[in-house]
Coordinates of C-alpha atoms in Angstrom, one line a residue:
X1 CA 47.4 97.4 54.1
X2 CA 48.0 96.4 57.7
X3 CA 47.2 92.5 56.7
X4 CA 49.8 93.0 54.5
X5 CA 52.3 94.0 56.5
X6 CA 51.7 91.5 58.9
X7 CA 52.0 88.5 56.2
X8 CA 55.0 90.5 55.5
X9 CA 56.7 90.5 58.2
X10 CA 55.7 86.7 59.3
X11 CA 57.5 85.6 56.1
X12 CA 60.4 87.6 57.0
X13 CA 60.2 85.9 60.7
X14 CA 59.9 82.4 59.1
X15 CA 62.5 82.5 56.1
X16 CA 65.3 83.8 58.6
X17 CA 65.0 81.2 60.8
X18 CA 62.9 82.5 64.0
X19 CA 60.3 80.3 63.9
X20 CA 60.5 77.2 65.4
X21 CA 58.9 74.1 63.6
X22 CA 55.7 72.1 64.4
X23 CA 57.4 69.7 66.6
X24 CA 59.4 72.2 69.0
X25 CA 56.0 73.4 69.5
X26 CA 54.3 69.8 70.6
X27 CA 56.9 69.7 73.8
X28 CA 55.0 71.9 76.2
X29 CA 57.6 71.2 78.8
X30 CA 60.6 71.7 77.4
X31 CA 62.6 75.0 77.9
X32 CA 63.6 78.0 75.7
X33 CA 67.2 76.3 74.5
X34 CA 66.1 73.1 73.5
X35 CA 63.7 74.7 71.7
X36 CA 66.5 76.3 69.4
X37 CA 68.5 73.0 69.0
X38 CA 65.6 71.7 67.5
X39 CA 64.7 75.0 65.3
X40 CA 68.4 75.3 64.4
X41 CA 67.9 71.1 63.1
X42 CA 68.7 69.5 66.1
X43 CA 72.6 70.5 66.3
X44 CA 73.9 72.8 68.7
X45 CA 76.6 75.2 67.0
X46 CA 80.1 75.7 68.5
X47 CA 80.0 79.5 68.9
X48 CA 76.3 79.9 70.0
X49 CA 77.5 81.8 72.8
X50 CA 79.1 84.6 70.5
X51 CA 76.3 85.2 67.7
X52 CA 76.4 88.8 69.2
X53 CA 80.6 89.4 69.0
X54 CA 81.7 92.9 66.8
X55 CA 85.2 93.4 67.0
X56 CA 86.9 96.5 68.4
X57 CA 87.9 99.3 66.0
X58 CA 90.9 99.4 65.2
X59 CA 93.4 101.8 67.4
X60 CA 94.8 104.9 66.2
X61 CA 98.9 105.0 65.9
X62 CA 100.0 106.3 69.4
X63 CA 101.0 110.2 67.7
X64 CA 98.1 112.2 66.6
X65 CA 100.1 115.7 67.5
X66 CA 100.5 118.5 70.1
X67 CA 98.5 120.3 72.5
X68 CA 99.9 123.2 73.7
X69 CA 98.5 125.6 76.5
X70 CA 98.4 129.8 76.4
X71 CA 97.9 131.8 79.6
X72 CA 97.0 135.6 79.6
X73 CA 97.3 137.8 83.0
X74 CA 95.0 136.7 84.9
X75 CA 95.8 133.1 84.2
X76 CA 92.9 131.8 82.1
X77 CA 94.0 128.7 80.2
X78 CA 93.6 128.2 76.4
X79 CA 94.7 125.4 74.6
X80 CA 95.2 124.4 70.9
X81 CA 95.7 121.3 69.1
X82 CA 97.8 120.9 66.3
X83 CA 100.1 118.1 63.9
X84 CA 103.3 119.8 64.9
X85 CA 104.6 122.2 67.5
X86 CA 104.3 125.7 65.6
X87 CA 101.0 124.8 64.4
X88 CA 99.4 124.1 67.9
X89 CA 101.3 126.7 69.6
X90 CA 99.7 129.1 67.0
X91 CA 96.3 128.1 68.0
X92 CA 96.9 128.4 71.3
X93 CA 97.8 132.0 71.5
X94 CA 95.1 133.2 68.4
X95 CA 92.5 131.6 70.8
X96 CA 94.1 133.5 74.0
X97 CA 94.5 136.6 71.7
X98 CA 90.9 136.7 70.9
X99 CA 89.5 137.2 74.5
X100 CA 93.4 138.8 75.8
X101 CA 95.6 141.5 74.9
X102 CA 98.8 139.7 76.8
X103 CA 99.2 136.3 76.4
X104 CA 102.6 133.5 77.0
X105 CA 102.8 130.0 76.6
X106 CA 102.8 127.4 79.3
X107 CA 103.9 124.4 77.8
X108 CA 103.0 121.8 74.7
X109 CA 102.8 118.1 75.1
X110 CA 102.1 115.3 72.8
X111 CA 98.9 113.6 72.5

């Protein structure tokens, strides 16, 4: 089982490209890079430097809602998030209600 696997993964290795042919492997002296021209056939590509580049997800639009802010007595903060104003200001104070028997708002902002 284990020979298999090991023929198995050495054809994987050779049919993607990683190993190098017999005649990089005569030049003893010559470094890592040329190496790869002469696996790769000799040519060096353009964007060899960026094999490796993902681009960046893509931003959310700049309005994802409001955060608003509940206080009870002895100034605890408790916050909730919402799409609108009502909505987040509800969650503020049911979170504050839970632990308080006073609670006010301090304030809502957009996030």
């Amino acid at each position: 089982m284990r020979r298999m696997v090991f023929s198995v993964g050495s054809a994987l290795l050779i049919s993607s490209g990683f190993a190098l042919p017999a005649m990089a492997m005569d030049h003893s002296t010559s470094s890592f890079e040329e190496m790869a021209i002469l696996a790769s056939g000799g040519q060096e590509s353009a964007d060899s430097h960026s094999l490796y580049y993902r681009p960046g997800r893509p931003s959310r639009p700049g309005y994802r809602g409001v955060q608003c802010k509940a206080v009870n007595q002895r100034g605890a903060p408790f916050y909730g998030r919402g799409r609108n104003m009502p909505e987040a200001r509800d969650a503020a104070l049911r979170s504050c209600y839970q632990v308080s028997r006073s609670c006010w708002m301090d304030g809502c902002r957009a996030i």
